[in-house]
mmCIF file of C-alpha atoms in Angstrom:
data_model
loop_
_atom_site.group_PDB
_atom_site.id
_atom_site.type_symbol
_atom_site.label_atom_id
_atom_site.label_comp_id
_atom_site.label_asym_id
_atom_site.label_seq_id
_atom_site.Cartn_x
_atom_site.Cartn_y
_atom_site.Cartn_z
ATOM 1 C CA UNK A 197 -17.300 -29.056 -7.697
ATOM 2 C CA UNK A 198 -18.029 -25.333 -7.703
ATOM 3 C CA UNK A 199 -17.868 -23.933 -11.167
ATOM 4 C CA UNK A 200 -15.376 -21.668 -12.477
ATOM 5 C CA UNK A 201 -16.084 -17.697 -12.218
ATOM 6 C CA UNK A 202 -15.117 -15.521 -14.822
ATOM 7 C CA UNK A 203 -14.264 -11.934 -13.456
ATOM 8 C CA UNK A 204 -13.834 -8.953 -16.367
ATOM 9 C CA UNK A 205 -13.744 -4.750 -15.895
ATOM 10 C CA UNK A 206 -16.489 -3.388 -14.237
ATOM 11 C CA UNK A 207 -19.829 -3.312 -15.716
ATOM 12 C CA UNK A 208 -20.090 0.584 -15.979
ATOM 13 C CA UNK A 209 -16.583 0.250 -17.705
ATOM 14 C CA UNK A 210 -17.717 -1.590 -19.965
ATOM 15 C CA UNK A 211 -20.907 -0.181 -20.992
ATOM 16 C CA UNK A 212 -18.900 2.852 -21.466
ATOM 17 C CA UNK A 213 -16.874 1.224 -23.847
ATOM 18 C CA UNK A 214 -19.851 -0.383 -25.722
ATOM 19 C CA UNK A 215 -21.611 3.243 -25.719
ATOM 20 C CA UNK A 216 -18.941 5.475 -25.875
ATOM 21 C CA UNK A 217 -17.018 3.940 -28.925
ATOM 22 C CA UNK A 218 -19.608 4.203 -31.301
ATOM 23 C CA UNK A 219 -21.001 7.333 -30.638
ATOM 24 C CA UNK A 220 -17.387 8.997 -30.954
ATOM 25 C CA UNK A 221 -17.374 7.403 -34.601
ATOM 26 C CA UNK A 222 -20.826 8.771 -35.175
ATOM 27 C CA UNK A 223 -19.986 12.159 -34.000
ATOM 28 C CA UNK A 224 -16.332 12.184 -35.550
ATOM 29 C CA UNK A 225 -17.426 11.312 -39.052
ATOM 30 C CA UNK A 226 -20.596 13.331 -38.674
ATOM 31 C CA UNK A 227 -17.944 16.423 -37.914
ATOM 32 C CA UNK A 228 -16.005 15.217 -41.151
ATOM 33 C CA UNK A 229 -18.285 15.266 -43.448
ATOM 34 C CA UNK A 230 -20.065 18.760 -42.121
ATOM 35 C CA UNK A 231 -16.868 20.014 -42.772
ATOM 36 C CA UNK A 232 -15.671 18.740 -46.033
ATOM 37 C CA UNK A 233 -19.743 19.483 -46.833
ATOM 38 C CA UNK A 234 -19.206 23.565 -46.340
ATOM 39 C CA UNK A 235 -15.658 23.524 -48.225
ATOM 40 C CA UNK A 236 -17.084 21.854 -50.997
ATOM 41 C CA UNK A 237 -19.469 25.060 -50.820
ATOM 42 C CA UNK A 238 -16.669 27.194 -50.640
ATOM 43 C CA UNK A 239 -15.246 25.877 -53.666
ATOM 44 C CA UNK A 240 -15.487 25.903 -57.431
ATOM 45 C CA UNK A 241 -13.499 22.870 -57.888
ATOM 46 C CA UNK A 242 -14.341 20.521 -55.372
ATOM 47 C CA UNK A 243 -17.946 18.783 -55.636
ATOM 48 C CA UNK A 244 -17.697 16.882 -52.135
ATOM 49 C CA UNK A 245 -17.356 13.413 -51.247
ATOM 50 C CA UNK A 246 -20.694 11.835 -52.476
ATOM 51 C CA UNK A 247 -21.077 14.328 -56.021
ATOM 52 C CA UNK A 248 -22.255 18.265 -56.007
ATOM 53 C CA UNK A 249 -23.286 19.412 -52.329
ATOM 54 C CA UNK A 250 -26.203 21.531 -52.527
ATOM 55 C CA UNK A 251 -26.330 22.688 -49.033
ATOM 56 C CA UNK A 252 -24.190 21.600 -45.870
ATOM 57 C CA UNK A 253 -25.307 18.986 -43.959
ATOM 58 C CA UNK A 254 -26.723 17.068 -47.010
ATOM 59 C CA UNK A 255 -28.664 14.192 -45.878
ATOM 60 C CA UNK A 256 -26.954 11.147 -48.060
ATOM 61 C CA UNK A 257 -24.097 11.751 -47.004
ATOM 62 C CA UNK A 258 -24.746 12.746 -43.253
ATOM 63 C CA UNK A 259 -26.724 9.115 -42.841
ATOM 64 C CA UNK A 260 -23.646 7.048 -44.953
ATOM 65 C CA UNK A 261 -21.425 8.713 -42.506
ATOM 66 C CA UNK A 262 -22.941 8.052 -39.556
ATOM 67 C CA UNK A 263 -23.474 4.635 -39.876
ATOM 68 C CA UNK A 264 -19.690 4.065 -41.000
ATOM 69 C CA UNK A 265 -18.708 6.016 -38.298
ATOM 70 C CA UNK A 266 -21.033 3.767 -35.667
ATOM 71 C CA UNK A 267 -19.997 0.663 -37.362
ATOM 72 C CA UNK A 268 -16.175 1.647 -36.566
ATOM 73 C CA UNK A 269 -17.059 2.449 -33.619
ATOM 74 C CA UNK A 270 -18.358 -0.727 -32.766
ATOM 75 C CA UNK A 271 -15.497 -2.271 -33.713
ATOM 76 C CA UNK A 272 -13.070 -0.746 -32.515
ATOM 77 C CA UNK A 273 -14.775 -1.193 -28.853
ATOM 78 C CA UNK A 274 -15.148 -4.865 -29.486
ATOM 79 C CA UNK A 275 -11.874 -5.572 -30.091
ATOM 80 C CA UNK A 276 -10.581 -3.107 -27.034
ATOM 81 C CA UNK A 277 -13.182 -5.057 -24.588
ATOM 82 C CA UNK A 278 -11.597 -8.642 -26.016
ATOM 83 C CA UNK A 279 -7.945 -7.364 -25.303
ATOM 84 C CA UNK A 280 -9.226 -6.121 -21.692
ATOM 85 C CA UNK A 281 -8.022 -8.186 -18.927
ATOM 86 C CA UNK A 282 -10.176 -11.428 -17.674
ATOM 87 C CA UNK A 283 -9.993 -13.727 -14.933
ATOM 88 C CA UNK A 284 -10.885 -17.189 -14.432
ATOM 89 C CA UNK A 285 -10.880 -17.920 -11.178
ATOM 90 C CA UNK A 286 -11.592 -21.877 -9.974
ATOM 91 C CA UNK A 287 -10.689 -24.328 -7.759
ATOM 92 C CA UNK A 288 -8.100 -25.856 -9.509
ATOM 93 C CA UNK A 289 -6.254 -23.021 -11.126
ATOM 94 C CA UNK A 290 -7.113 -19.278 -11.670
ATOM 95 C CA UNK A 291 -6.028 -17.977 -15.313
ATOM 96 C CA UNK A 292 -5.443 -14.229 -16.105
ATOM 97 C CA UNK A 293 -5.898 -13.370 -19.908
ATOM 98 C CA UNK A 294 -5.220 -9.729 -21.896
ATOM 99 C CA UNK A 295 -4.099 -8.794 -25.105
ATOM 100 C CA UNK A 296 -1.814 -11.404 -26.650
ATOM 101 C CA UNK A 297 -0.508 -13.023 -22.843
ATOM 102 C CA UNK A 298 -2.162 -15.619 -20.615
ATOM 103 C CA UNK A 299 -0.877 -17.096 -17.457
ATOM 104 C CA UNK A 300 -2.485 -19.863 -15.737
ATOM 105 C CA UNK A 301 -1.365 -20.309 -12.021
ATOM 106 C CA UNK A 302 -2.621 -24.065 -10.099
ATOM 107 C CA UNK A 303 -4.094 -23.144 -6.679
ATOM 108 C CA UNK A 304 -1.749 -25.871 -5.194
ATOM 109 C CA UNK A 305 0.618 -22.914 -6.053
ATOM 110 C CA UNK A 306 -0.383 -19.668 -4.825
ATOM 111 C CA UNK A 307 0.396 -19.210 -0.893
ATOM 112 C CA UNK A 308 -0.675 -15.495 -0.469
ATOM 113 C CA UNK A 309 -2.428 -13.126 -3.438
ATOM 114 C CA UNK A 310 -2.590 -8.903 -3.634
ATOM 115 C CA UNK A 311 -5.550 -7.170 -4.718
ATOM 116 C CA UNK A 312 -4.276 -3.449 -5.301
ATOM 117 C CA UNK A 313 -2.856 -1.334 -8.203
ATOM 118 C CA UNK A 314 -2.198 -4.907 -9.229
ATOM 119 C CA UNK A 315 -3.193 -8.606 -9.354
ATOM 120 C CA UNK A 316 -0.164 -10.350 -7.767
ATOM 121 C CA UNK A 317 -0.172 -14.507 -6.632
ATOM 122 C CA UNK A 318 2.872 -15.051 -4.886
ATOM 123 C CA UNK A 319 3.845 -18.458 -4.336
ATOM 124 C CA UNK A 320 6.667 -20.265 -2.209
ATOM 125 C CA UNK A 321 9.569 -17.630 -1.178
ATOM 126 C CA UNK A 322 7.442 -14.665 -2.351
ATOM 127 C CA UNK A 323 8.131 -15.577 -5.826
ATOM 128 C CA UNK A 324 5.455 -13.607 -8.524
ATOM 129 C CA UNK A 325 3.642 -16.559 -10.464
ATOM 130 C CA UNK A 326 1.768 -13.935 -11.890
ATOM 131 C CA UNK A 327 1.239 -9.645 -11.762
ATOM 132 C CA UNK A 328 -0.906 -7.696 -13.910
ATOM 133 C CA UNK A 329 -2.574 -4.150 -13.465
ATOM 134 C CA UNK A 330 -6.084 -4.636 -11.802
ATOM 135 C CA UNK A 331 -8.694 -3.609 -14.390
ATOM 136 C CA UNK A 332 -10.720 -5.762 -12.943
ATOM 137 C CA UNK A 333 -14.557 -5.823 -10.983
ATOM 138 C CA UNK A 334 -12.480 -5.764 -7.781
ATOM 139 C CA UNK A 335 -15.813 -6.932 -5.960
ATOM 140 C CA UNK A 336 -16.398 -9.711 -8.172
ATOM 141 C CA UNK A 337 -12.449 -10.950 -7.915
ATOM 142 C CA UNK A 338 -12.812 -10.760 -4.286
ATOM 143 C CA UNK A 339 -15.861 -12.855 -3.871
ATOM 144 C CA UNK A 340 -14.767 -14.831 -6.589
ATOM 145 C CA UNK A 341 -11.624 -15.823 -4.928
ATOM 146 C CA UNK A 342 -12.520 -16.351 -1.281
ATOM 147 C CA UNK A 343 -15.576 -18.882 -2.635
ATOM 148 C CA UNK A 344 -12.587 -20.839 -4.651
ATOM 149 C CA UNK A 345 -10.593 -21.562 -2.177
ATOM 150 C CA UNK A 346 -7.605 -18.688 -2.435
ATOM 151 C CA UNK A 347 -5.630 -17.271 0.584
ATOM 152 C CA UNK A 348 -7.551 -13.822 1.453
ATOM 153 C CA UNK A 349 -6.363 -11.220 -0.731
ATOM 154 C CA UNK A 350 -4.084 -8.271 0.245
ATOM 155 C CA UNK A 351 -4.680 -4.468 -0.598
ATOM 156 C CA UNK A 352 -1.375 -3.548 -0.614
ATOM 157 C CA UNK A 353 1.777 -5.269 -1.674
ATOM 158 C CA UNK A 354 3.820 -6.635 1.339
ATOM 159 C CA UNK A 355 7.352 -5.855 -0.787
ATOM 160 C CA UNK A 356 6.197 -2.649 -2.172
ATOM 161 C CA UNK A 357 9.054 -0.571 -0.657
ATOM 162 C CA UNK A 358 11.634 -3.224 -2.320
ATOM 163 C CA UNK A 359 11.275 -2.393 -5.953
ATOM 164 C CA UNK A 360 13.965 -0.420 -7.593
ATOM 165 C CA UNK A 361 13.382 1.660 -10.882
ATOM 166 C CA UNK A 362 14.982 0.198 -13.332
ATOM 167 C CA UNK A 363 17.596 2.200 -15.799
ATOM 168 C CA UNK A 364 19.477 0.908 -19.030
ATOM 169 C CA UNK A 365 22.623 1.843 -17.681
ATOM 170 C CA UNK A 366 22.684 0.400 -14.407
ATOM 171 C CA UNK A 367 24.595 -2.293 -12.962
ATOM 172 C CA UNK A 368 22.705 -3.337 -10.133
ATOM 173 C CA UNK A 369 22.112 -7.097 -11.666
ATOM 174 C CA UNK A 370 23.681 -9.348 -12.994
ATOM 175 C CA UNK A 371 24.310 -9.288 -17.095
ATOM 176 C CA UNK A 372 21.823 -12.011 -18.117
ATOM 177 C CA UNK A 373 18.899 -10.138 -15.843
ATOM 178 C CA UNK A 374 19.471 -6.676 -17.017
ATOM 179 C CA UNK A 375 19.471 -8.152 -20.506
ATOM 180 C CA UNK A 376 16.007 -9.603 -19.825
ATOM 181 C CA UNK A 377 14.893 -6.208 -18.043
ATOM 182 C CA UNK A 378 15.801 -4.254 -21.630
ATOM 183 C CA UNK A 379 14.243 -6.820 -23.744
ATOM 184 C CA UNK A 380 11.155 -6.481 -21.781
ATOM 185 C CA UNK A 381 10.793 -2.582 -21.947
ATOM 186 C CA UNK A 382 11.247 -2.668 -25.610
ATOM 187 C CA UNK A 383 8.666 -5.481 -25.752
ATOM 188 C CA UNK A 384 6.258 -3.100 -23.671
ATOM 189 C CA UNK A 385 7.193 0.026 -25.639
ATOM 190 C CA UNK A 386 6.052 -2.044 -29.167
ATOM 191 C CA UNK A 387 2.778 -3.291 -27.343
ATOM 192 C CA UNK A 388 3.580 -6.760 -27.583
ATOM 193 C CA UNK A 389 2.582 -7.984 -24.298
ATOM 194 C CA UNK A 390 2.596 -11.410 -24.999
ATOM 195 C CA UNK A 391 6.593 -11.538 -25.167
ATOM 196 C CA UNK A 392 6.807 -9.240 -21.709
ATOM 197 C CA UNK A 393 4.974 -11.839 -19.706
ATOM 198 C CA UNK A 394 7.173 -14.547 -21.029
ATOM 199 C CA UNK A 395 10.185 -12.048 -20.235
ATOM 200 C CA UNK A 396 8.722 -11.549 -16.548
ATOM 201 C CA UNK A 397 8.571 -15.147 -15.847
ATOM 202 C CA UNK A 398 12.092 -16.268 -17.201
ATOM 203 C CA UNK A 399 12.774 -13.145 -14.909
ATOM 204 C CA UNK A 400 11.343 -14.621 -11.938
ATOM 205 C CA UNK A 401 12.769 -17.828 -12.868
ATOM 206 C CA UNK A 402 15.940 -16.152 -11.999
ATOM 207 C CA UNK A 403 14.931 -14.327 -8.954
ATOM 208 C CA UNK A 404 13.930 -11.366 -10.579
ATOM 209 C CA UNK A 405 10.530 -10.012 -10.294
ATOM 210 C CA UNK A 406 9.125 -6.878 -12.196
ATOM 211 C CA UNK A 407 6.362 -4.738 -12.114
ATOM 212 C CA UNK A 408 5.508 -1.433 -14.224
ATOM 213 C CA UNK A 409 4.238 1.795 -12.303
ATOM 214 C CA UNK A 410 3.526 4.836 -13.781
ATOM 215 C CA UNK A 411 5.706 7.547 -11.937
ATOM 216 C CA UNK A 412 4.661 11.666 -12.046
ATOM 217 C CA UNK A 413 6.646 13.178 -14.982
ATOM 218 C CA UNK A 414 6.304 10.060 -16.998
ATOM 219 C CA UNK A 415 4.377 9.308 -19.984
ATOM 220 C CA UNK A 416 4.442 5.629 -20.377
ATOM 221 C CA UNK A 417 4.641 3.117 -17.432
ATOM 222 C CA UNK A 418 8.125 2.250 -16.029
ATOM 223 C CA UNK A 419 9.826 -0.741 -14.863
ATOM 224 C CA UNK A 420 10.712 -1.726 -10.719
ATOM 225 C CA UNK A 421 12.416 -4.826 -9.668
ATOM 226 C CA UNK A 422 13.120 -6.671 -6.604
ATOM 227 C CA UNK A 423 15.465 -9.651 -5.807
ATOM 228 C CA UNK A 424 14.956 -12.952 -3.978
ATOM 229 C CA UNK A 425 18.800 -12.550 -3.390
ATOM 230 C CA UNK A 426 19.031 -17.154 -2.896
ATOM 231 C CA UNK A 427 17.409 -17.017 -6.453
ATOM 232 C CA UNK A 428 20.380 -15.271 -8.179
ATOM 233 C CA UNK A 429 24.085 -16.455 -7.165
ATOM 234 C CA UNK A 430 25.387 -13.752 -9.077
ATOM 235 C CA UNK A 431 23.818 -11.325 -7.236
ATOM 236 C CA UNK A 432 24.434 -13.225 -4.241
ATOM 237 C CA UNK A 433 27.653 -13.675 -4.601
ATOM 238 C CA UNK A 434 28.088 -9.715 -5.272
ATOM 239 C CA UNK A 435 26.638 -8.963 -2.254
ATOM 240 C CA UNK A 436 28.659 -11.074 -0.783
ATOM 241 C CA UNK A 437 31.828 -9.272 -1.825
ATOM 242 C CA UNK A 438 30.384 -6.090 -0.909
ATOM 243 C CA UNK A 439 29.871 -6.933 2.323
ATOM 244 C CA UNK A 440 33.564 -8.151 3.078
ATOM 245 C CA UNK A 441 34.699 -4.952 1.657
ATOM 246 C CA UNK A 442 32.733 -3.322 4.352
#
């Protein structure tokens, strides 16, 4: 059986993070200390962080802060490169982990898959087993999923003109869903993106399926959703009514 492939963001990403991390720490707390250095010059009272400062740019204290600065640095990209998204993609099942979520999808499952602004398998009645923004080595995924097995990837999404923005105050859904749709944003909003993926699929469970775009004029990423109107007799049954008004 052909092994498992594990797909993660692009190699130049994340040497960048690797690199780049540290060397902001070194360079921040380098700054820092040059500058509490020459005010501890400037004053009478103040003897600097590490006793008297003869000169600015003392060497004790330029070398402790470095290094804490690197080590932060190397920390901090650590644990941003273990909360980036990863793919396992096999023959049995591909998995998508990132931050606190994980979603495992079995192959037997996925009837069609989107490669774009976002990782999408869609399975019977264009249901979303699983979406995700692509931070992925798109090459790698690619490869990775024709050798397993998995229908050949779209670029674009095949419902992308479907979505609706969603808003608090509409009434567009049925109570239950927009319930679910408000819990989600708030989970986004406190970074807890374990809880929004279990809020997506008891969505989707119901019909619903989300996705978050970032739209001009907006700071953080928004919420669209699109029915699968046989999923949601509410919302059927709505439409229904609307339709023998008209």
């Amino acid at each position: 059986m052909l092994p498992s492939t594990t797909v993660r963001p692009p190699r130049g990403v994340r040497l960048a993070l690797r690199l780049g991390y540290p060397l902001a720490g070194l360079l921040l707390f380098l700054a820092i200390t040059l500058a509490v250095e020459a005010a501890a010059q400037a004053s009478d009272s103040f003897d600097g962080i590490l006793g008297r400062a003869d000169h600015v740019g003392e060497p004790v204290a330029l070398v402790v802060a470095g290094a804490l600065g690197t080590l932060l640095g190397v920390v901090w990209s650590s644990s941003v490169l273990a909360e980036a998204l990863r793919a396992q993609v096999g023959v049995r099942a591909i998995t998508l982990t990132w931050d606190d979520a994980r979603v495992s999808v079995p192959r037997t499952l996925v009837e069609d898959v989107v490669v774009g602004a976002d990782v999408v398998l869609l399975g019977a009645g264009t249901v979303e087993l699983a979406r995700v923004r692509c931070d992925l080595d798109r090459p790698t995924l690619l490869t990775a999923l024709t050798d397993h097995g998995y229908p050949t990837p779209r670029a674009e999404d095949p419902h992308e003109e479907v979505f609706t923005p969603w808003e608090r105050t509409a009434q567009d859904l049925p109570r239950q869903e927009r319930r679910l749709l408000g819990a989600r944003a708030e989970a986004l909003t406190d970074g807890a993106h374990g809880d929004a993926e279990l809020l997506r699929r008891q969505l989707a469970a119901r019909g619903v399926m989300v996705r978050d775009v970032h739209r001009p004029g907006r700071r953080a990423r928004v919420q669209e959703w699109r029915v699968i109107p046989e999923a949601v007799p509410a919302l059927s049954a709505s439409a229904a009514r609307d339709a023998a008004r008209t």
